[in-house]
Amino acid sequence: MDYVMGLEESREFYKMLLDMLEYLIPKYEKDGKSHLRIGIGCSGGQHRSATFVNMLYKDLSEKLDYKITKFHREIGDKTEV
């Protein structure tokens, strides 16, 4: 995680991704949608994508009042809040 987020490009991408989701998620709810699935991938699925998923899970769980589940297919880790 430190390596991935140590890169300026990663921090910029993550901020744009988080901003977009914070904007879109309430609109999905307003449109009557009850589920939203977000998939994030990279070449190996164990570093970059796992880092972004873990950070999104933490940040969105703290900011939004929704049930959030994360699953790392390549790592086999599943968590719900």
GROMACS .gro file of N, CA and C in nm:
model
  243
    1MET      N    1   0.083  -0.120   0.000
    1MET     CA    2   0.000   0.000   0.000
    1MET      C    3   0.087   0.125   0.000
    2ASP      N    4   0.192   0.126   0.081
    2ASP     CA    5   0.280   0.243   0.086
    2ASP      C    6   0.345   0.268  -0.050
    3TYR      N    7   0.387   0.160  -0.116
    3TYR     CA    8   0.449   0.177  -0.247
    3TYR      C    9   0.349   0.235  -0.347
    4VAL      N   10   0.232   0.174  -0.354
    4VAL     CA   11   0.131   0.217  -0.451
    4VAL      C   12   0.093   0.363  -0.426
    5MET      N   13   0.060   0.396  -0.302
    5MET     CA   14   0.016   0.532  -0.272
    5MET      C   15   0.131   0.630  -0.258
    6GLY      N   16   0.252   0.581  -0.265
    6GLY     CA   17   0.368   0.669  -0.268
    6GLY      C   18   0.385   0.736  -0.404
    7LEU      N   19   0.314   0.686  -0.503
    7LEU     CA   20   0.323   0.742  -0.638
    7LEU      C   21   0.219   0.852  -0.655
    8GLU      N   22   0.262   0.965  -0.705
    8GLU     CA   23   0.173   1.079  -0.726
    8GLU      C   24   0.054   1.041  -0.816
    9GLU      N   25   0.081   0.962  -0.920
    9GLU     CA   26  -0.025   0.920  -1.011
    9GLU      C   27  -0.133   0.841  -0.937
   10SER      N   28  -0.091   0.758  -0.844
   10SER     CA   29  -0.187   0.678  -0.767
   10SER      C   30  -0.274   0.767  -0.679
   11ARG      N   31  -0.213   0.863  -0.613
   11ARG     CA   32  -0.289   0.954  -0.527
   11ARG      C   33  -0.388   1.037  -0.609
   12GLU      N   34  -0.345   1.085  -0.725
   12GLU     CA   35  -0.434   1.163  -0.811
   12GLU      C   36  -0.551   1.078  -0.860
   13PHE      N   37  -0.520   0.956  -0.906
   13PHE     CA   38  -0.624   0.866  -0.955
   13PHE      C   39  -0.723   0.834  -0.844
   14TYR      N   40  -0.673   0.803  -0.725
   14TYR     CA   41  -0.762   0.767  -0.615
   14TYR      C   42  -0.854   0.883  -0.579
   15LYS      N   43  -0.802   1.003  -0.574
   15LYS     CA   44  -0.886   1.118  -0.540
   15LYS      C   45  -0.997   1.136  -0.643
   16MET      N   46  -0.963   1.124  -0.771
   16MET     CA   47  -1.066   1.137  -0.875
   16MET      C   48  -1.169   1.025  -0.865
   17LEU      N   49  -1.124   0.903  -0.837
   17LEU     CA   50  -1.215   0.789  -0.824
   17LEU      C   51  -1.309   0.808  -0.705
   18LEU      N   52  -1.255   0.846  -0.591
   18LEU     CA   53  -1.337   0.867  -0.472
   18LEU      C   54  -1.437   0.981  -0.494
   19ASP      N   55  -1.392   1.091  -0.551
   19ASP     CA   56  -1.482   1.203  -0.580
   19ASP      C   57  -1.596   1.159  -0.672
   20MET      N   58  -1.564   1.082  -0.776
   20MET     CA   59  -1.666   1.037  -0.869
   20MET      C   60  -1.769   0.948  -0.799
   21LEU      N   61  -1.722   0.855  -0.715
   21LEU     CA   62  -1.814   0.765  -0.646
   21LEU      C   63  -1.900   0.839  -0.544
   22GLU      N   64  -1.841   0.934  -0.473
   22GLU     CA   65  -1.920   1.012  -0.377
   22GLU      C   66  -2.027   1.094  -0.449
   23TYR      N   67  -2.001   1.133  -0.571
   23TYR     CA   68  -2.099   1.205  -0.651
   23TYR      C   69  -2.207   1.111  -0.706
   24LEU      N   70  -2.165   0.995  -0.757
   24LEU     CA   71  -2.258   0.905  -0.826
   24LEU      C   72  -2.345   0.820  -0.735
   25ILE      N   73  -2.292   0.773  -0.624
   25ILE     CA   74  -2.366   0.679  -0.539
   25ILE      C   75  -2.501   0.736  -0.494
   26PRO      N   76  -2.508   0.859  -0.443
   26PRO     CA   77  -2.640   0.913  -0.406
   26PRO      C   78  -2.735   0.925  -0.526
   27LYS      N   79  -2.682   0.948  -0.645
   27LYS     CA   80  -2.766   0.957  -0.764
   27LYS      C   81  -2.824   0.820  -0.799
   28TYR      N   82  -2.745   0.714  -0.781
   28TYR     CA   83  -2.798   0.579  -0.803
   28TYR      C   84  -2.914   0.553  -0.709
   29GLU      N   85  -2.897   0.590  -0.583
   29GLU     CA   86  -3.003   0.570  -0.484
   29GLU      C   87  -3.127   0.652  -0.522
   30LYS      N   88  -3.106   0.775  -0.562
   30LYS     CA   89  -3.218   0.862  -0.601
   30LYS      C   90  -3.295   0.804  -0.719
   31ASP      N   91  -3.224   0.735  -0.808
   31ASP     CA   92  -3.287   0.671  -0.924
   31ASP      C   93  -3.354   0.539  -0.889
   32GLY      N   94  -3.354   0.503  -0.760
   32GLY     CA   95  -3.422   0.382  -0.716
   32GLY      C   96  -3.339   0.255  -0.723
   33LYS      N   97  -3.213   0.269  -0.748
   33LYS     CA   98  -3.126   0.152  -0.755
   33LYS      C   99  -3.083   0.112  -0.614
   34SER      N  100  -3.087  -0.017  -0.586
   34SER     CA  101  -3.053  -0.063  -0.451
   34SER      C  102  -2.918  -0.132  -0.444
   35HIS      N  103  -2.856  -0.159  -0.558
   35HIS     CA  104  -2.725  -0.225  -0.559
   35HIS      C  105  -2.633  -0.156  -0.660
   36LEU      N  106  -2.507  -0.149  -0.626
   36LEU     CA  107  -2.406  -0.097  -0.716
   36LEU      C  108  -2.282  -0.183  -0.699
   37ARG      N  109  -2.235  -0.238  -0.808
   37ARG     CA  110  -2.114  -0.320  -0.803
   37ARG      C  111  -2.003  -0.244  -0.874
   38ILE      N  112  -1.890  -0.233  -0.806
   38ILE     CA  113  -1.774  -0.163  -0.861
   38ILE      C  114  -1.661  -0.264  -0.872
   39GLY      N  115  -1.605  -0.278  -0.988
   39GLY     CA  116  -1.492  -0.369  -1.009
   39GLY      C  117  -1.366  -0.290  -1.041
   40ILE      N  118  -1.259  -0.327  -0.975
   40ILE     CA  119  -1.130  -0.261  -0.999
   40ILE      C  120  -1.028  -0.371  -1.022
   41GLY      N  121  -0.954  -0.360  -1.129
   41GLY     CA  122  -0.855  -0.463  -1.160
   41GLY      C  123  -0.723  -0.404  -1.202
   42CYS      N  124  -0.623  -0.487  -1.198
   42CYS     CA  125  -0.491  -0.453  -1.250
   42CYS      C  126  -0.428  -0.584  -1.299
   43SER      N  127  -0.305  -0.581  -1.336
   43SER     CA  128  -0.245  -0.700  -1.398
   43SER      C  129  -0.235  -0.820  -1.304
   44GLY      N  130  -0.214  -0.797  -1.175
   44GLY     CA  131  -0.199  -0.910  -1.083
   44GLY      C  132  -0.308  -0.923  -0.980
   45GLY      N  133  -0.373  -0.813  -0.947
   45GLY     CA  134  -0.483  -0.816  -0.851
   45GLY      C  135  -0.442  -0.825  -0.706
   46GLN      N  136  -0.316  -0.801  -0.676
   46GLN     CA  137  -0.271  -0.815  -0.538
   46GLN      C  138  -0.208  -0.689  -0.480
   47HIS      N  139  -0.183  -0.589  -0.563
   47HIS     CA  140  -0.118  -0.469  -0.512
   47HIS      C  141  -0.199  -0.344  -0.544
   48ARG      N  142  -0.196  -0.300  -0.670
   48ARG     CA  143  -0.264  -0.175  -0.705
   48ARG      C  144  -0.414  -0.183  -0.682
   49SER      N  145  -0.479  -0.280  -0.743
   49SER     CA  146  -0.625  -0.287  -0.728
   49SER      C  147  -0.665  -0.316  -0.584
   50ALA      N  148  -0.590  -0.402  -0.516
   50ALA     CA  149  -0.621  -0.433  -0.376
   50ALA      C  150  -0.608  -0.308  -0.289
   51THR      N  151  -0.507  -0.228  -0.315
   51THR     CA  152  -0.487  -0.104  -0.240
   51THR      C  153  -0.605  -0.010  -0.260
   52PHE      N  154  -0.646   0.011  -0.386
   52PHE     CA  155  -0.758   0.101  -0.413
   52PHE      C  156  -0.888   0.049  -0.352
   53VAL      N  157  -0.912  -0.081  -0.362
   53VAL     CA  158  -1.034  -0.138  -0.303
   53VAL      C  159  -1.034  -0.120  -0.152
   54ASN      N  160  -0.923  -0.148  -0.086
   54ASN     CA  161  -0.916  -0.132   0.060
   54ASN      C  162  -0.939   0.013   0.101
   55MET      N  163  -0.881   0.105   0.027
   55MET     CA  164  -0.899   0.246   0.060
   55MET      C  165  -1.042   0.292   0.034
   56LEU      N  166  -1.101   0.249  -0.077
   56LEU     CA  167  -1.241   0.284  -0.105
   56LEU      C  168  -1.333   0.228   0.002
   57TYR      N  169  -1.309   0.105   0.040
   57TYR     CA  170  -1.390   0.041   0.144
   57TYR      C  171  -1.386   0.122   0.272
   58LYS      N  172  -1.267   0.161   0.313
   58LYS     CA  173  -1.250   0.239   0.436
   58LYS      C  174  -1.317   0.376   0.422
   59ASP      N  175  -1.283   0.448   0.318
   59ASP     CA  176  -1.333   0.585   0.302
   59ASP      C  177  -1.484   0.590   0.281
   60LEU      N  178  -1.537   0.504   0.196
   60LEU     CA  179  -1.682   0.506   0.171
   60LEU      C  180  -1.760   0.457   0.292
   61SER      N  181  -1.705   0.361   0.366
   61SER     CA  182  -1.772   0.313   0.488
   61SER      C  183  -1.783   0.424   0.591
   62GLU      N  184  -1.681   0.509   0.598
   62GLU     CA  185  -1.681   0.619   0.694
   62GLU      C  186  -1.770   0.735   0.650
   63LYS      N  187  -1.782   0.758   0.519
   63LYS     CA  188  -1.852   0.876   0.469
   63LYS      C  189  -1.998   0.852   0.434
   64LEU      N  190  -2.032   0.731   0.395
   64LEU     CA  191  -2.167   0.703   0.346
   64LEU      C  192  -2.234   0.598   0.433
   65ASP      N  193  -2.365   0.607   0.444
   65ASP     CA  194  -2.440   0.513   0.527
   65ASP      C  195  -2.501   0.404   0.440
   66TYR      N  196  -2.416   0.318   0.386
   66TYR     CA  197  -2.459   0.207   0.302
   66TYR      C  198  -2.389   0.080   0.348
   67LYS      N  199  -2.450  -0.034   0.318
   67LYS     CA  200  -2.383  -0.162   0.341
   67LYS      C  201  -2.280  -0.178   0.230
   68ILE      N  202  -2.157  -0.201   0.269
   68ILE     CA  203  -2.049  -0.213   0.171
   68ILE      C  204  -1.979  -0.346   0.193
   69THR      N  205  -1.960  -0.418   0.084
   69THR     CA  206  -1.888  -0.545   0.087
   69THR      C  207  -1.769  -0.533  -0.006
   70LYS      N  208  -1.655  -0.581   0.038
   70LYS     CA  209  -1.538  -0.585  -0.051
   70LYS      C  210  -1.493  -0.729  -0.064
   71PHE      N  211  -1.447  -0.762  -0.182
   71PHE     CA  212  -1.397  -0.896  -0.208
   71PHE      C  213  -1.278  -0.888  -0.300
   72HIS      N  214  -1.169  -0.949  -0.258
   72HIS     CA  215  -1.048  -0.957  -0.341
   72HIS      C  216  -1.042  -1.096  -0.402
   73ARG      N  217  -1.076  -1.107  -0.528
   73ARG     CA  218  -1.079  -1.237  -0.595
   73ARG      C  219  -0.943  -1.306  -0.591
   74GLU      N  220  -0.837  -1.233  -0.619
   74GLU     CA  221  -0.704  -1.294  -0.626
   74GLU      C  222  -0.646  -1.324  -0.489
   75ILE      N  223  -0.694  -1.255  -0.386
   75ILE     CA  224  -0.642  -1.274  -0.250
   75ILE      C  225  -0.735  -1.364  -0.169
   76GLY      N  226  -0.864  -1.363  -0.201
   76GLY     CA  227  -0.962  -1.444  -0.130
   76GLY      C  228  -1.011  -1.381  -0.001
   77ASP      N  229  -1.004  -1.248   0.009
   77ASP     CA  230  -1.045  -1.175   0.129
   77ASP      C  231  -1.182  -1.113   0.105
   78LYS      N  232  -1.279  -1.142   0.193
   78LYS     CA  233  -1.412  -1.081   0.183
   78LYS      C  234  -1.447  -1.018   0.316
   79THR      N  235  -1.495  -0.893   0.312
   79THR     CA  236  -1.531  -0.819   0.432
   79THR      C  237  -1.660  -0.743   0.405
   80GLU      N  238  -1.744  -0.730   0.509
   80GLU     CA  239  -1.868  -0.652   0.498
   80GLU      C  240  -1.876  -0.553   0.612
   81VAL      N  241  -1.932  -0.437   0.584
   81VAL     CA  242  -1.964  -0.337   0.686
   81VAL      C  243  -2.106  -0.294   0.663
   0.00000   0.00000   0.00000
